[in-house]
XYZ file of C-alpha atoms in Angstrom:
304
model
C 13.686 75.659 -8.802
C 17.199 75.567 -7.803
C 17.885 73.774 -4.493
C 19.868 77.327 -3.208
C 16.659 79.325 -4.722
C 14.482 77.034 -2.703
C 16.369 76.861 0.463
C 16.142 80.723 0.112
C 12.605 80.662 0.464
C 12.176 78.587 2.641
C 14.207 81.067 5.345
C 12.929 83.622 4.376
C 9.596 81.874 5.292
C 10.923 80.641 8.937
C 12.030 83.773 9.308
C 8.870 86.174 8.198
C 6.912 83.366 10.411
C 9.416 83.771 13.215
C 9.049 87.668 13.053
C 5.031 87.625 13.598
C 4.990 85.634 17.210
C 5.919 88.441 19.072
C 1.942 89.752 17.651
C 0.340 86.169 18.251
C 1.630 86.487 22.223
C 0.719 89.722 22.886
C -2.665 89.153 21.090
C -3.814 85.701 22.788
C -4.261 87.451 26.423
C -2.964 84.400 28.421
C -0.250 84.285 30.932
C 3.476 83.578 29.575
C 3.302 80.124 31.201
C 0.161 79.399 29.352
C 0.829 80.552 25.855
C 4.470 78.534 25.951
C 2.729 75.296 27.806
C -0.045 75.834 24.554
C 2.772 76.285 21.903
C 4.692 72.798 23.133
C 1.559 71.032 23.293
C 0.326 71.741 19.767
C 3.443 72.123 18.424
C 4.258 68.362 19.979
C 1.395 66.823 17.961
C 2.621 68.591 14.441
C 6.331 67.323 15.211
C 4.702 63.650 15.988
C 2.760 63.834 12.692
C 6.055 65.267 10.554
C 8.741 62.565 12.873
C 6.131 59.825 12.182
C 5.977 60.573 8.122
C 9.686 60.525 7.967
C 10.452 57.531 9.772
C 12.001 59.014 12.838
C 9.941 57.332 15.550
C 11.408 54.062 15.003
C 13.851 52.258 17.826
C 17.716 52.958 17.995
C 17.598 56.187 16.183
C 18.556 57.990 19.978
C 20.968 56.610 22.911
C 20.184 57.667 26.170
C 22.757 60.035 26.239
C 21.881 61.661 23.288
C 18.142 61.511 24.769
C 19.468 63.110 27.721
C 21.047 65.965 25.868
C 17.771 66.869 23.924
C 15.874 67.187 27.033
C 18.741 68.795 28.603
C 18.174 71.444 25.039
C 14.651 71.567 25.467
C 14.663 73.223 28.800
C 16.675 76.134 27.972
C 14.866 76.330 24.850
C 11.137 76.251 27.204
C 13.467 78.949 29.539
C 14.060 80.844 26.611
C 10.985 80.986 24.841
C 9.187 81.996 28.922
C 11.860 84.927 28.775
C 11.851 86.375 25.691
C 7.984 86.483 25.844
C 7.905 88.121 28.909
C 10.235 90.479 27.855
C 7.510 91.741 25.400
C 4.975 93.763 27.645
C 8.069 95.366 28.874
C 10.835 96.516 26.079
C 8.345 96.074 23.267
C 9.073 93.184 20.395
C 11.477 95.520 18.700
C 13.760 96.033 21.246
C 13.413 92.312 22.717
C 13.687 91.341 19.034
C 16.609 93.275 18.746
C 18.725 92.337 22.416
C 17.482 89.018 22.157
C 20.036 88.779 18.811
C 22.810 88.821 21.024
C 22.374 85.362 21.258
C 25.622 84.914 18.997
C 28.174 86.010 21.789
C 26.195 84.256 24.393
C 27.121 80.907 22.347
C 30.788 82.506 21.407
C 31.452 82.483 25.450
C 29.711 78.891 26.112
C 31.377 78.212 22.695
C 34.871 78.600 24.141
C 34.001 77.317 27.652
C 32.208 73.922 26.892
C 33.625 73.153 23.123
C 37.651 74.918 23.163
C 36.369 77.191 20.792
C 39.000 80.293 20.265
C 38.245 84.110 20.913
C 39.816 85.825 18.161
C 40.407 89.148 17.637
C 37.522 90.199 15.184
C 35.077 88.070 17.486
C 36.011 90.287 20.282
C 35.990 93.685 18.508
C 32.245 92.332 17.376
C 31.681 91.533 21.283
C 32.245 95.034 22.289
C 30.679 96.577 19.176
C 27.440 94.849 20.120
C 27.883 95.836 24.093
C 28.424 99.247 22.718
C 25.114 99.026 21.244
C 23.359 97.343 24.198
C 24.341 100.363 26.457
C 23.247 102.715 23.780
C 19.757 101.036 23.516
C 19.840 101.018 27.428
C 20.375 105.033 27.515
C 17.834 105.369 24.875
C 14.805 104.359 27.262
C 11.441 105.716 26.125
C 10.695 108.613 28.183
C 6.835 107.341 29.273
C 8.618 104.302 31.411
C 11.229 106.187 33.085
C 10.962 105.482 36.849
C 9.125 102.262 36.319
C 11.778 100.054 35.563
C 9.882 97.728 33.311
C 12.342 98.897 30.260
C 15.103 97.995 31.913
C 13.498 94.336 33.305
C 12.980 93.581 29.333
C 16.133 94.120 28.376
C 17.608 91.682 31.086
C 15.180 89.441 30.271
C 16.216 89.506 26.472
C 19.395 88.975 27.372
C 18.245 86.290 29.658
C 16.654 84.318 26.775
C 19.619 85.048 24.670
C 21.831 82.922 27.161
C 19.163 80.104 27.118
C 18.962 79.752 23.231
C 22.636 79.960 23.337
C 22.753 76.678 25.790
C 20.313 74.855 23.579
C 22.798 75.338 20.566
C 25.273 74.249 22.339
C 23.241 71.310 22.852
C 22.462 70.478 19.325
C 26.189 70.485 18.428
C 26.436 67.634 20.912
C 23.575 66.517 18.849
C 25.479 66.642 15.651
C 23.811 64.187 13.411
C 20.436 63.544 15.078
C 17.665 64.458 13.272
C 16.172 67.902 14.022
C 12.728 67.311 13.654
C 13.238 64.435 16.119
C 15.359 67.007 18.901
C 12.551 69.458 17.941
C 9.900 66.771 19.310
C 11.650 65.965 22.369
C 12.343 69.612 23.042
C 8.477 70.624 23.143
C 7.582 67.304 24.990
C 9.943 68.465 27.435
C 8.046 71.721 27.491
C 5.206 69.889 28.245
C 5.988 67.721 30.786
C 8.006 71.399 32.317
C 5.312 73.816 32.222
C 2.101 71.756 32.592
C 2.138 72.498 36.284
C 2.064 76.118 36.233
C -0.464 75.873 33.782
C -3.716 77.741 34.436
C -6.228 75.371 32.334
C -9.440 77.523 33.725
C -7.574 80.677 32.009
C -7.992 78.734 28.467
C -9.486 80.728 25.552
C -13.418 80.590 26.023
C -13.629 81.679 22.203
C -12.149 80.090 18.623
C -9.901 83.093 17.609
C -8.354 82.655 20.841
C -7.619 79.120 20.275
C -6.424 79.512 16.636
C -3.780 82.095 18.192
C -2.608 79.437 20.506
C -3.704 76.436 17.361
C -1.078 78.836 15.314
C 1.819 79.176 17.556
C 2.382 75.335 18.151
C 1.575 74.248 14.300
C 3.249 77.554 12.232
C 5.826 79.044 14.579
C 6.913 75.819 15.935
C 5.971 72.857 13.384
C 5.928 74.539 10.207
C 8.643 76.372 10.889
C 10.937 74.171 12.067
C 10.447 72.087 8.786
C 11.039 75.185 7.095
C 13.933 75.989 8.707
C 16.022 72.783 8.722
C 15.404 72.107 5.264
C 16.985 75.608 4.064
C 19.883 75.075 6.611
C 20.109 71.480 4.580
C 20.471 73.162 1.290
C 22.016 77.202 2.081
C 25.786 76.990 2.946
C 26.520 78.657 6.039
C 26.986 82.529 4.996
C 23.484 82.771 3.291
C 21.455 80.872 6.316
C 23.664 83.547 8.613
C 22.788 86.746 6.335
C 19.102 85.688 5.832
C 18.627 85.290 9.638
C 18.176 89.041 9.893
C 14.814 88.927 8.159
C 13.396 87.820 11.201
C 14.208 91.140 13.747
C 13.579 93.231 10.703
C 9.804 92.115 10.342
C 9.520 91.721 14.481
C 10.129 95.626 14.296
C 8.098 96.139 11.100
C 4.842 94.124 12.901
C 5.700 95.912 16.391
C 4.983 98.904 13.817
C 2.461 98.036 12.445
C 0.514 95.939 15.042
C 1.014 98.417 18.193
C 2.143 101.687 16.610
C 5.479 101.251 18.897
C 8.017 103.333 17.006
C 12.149 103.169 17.984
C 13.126 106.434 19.189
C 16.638 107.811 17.422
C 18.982 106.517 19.931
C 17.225 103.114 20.137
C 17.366 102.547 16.189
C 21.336 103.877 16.453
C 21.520 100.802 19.273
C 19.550 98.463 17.234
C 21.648 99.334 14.152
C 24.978 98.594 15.814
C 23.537 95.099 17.296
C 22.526 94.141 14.414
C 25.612 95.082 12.186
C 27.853 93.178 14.911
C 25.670 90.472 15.174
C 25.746 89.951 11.352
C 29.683 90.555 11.071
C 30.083 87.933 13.824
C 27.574 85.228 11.708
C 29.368 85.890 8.540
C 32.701 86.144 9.441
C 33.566 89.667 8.434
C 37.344 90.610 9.096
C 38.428 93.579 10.892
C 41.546 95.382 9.577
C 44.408 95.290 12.261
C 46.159 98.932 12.085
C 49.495 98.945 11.299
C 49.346 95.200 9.983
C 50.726 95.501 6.452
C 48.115 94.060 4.704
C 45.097 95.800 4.553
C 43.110 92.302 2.961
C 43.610 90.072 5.406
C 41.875 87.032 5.883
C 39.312 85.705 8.026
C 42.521 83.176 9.099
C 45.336 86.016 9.358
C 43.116 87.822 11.703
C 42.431 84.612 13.595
């Protein structure tokens, strides 16, 4: 097998993994808290087993600052993972699925506050596009929770763990050159040491499906995917990891389907669409023409 052929499937496999935990929260019963505290835990002693195999537990591999910045990533990646799973049992996993994706202008603001990254023109006509879309999907509120506000509460909260994934990429640019399994370790620990706390321990499953739920979430959505992940980023260039990404809110909506019978209502799917599209123009780069500019083909660096 090629190595593109096999990076391919391997995100497509983070991906269709990443799409299925919105089904595995819902499912395990247990407080937001609990299910994340649960996730980092197991997921901690899969990353130890994978970091120890590969030789990445060994001294001087991490400076303090570097050290620092990990744990500094792994609480806005706890924060994000707390809000995007409460956001749930309020918007649905579609639509959280689907908000949460604005995670790409989150880090194109942080992106040009903390790094000097420029604003271009296309980035900001993708900006809009995908606000456009927000309000749309905000206007297209299912009629059974008007009044109640919960819709609306999901929604922020998407957006909320949007702006925390966004800091925790910002992060592992910082990180540039530190092995990802290793920042993926520290980030759970973190998560840990964070939520253990607020952890209700006499609310733990009393029964062994409930515990391979939880068993699941820390050794396939958080070990096993991780490794599945960074390998395909290793061997995809940077267009193809981008356009691949959108397997995962695709099968979030499909299992929301399938799962819980939740089904987008016309205006949501138009708002979803439009997220999406600007979402995936701002990942891969897609150039806007610029009326009246006399040619038609320009370049991602004309535009720029």
């Amino acid at each position: 097998m090629s190595e593109i052929k096999r990076g391919t499937a391997e995100m497509t496999a983070a991906m269709l993994i990443s799409g299925t935990i919105g089904w595995f929260v819902l499912m395990s019963g247990q407080a937001v808290t609990d299910v994340v505290f649960w996730r980092c835990s197991f997921g901690a002693l899969t990353l130890l087993v994978i970091c120890a195999a590969m030789g990445l537990l060994r001294p001087g591999i991490l400076n303090l600052k570097s050290f620092a910045i990990a744990v500094g990533g792994g609480i806005a990646i706890v924060l994000n993972w707390l809000l995007l799973f409460a956001a749930y049992s309020h918007a649905s996993i579609s639509i959280a699925t689907t908000v949460y994706n604005t995670q790409p202008f989150m880090l194109l603001g942080l992106g040009a506050l903390f790094l000097g990254e420029r604003i271009t023109f296309a980035k900001l006509f993708w900006l809009a596009l995908a606000f456009a879309g927000m309000v749309i999907i905000v206007e297209g509120k299912p009629a059974e929770t008007a009044g109640t506000g919960s819709y609306a509460i999901g929604i922020l909260l998407s957006l909320g763990a949007a702006f925390f994934y966004a800091l925790a990429a910002i992060a592992a640019k910082w990180l540039k050159g530190t092995p990802p399994h290793l920042i993926a370790l520290i980030q759970v620990s973190t998560g840990i040491l964070m939520l253990a706390p607020f952890t209700n321990f006499s609310a733990a499953p009393q029964d062994a499906s409930g515990w391979l739920i939880l068993v699941a979430m820390g050794v396939v959505h958080t070990g096993v995917m991780y490794v599945l992940l960074y390998g395909a980023i290793q061997k995809l260039p940077t267009h193809l990891t981008g356009a691949l990404s959108f397997i995962y809110p695709i099968a979030a909506i499909v299992v929301d389907r399938l799962a819980f019978g939740h089904v987008l209502g016309i205006t949501q799917i138009a708002g979803a669409i439009i997220i999406l599209g600007a979402a995936a123009g701002m990942n891969l780069g897609w150039t806007i023409p610029v009326p009246g500019h006399k040619n038609n083909h320009l370049s991602k660096e004309a535009i720029e």
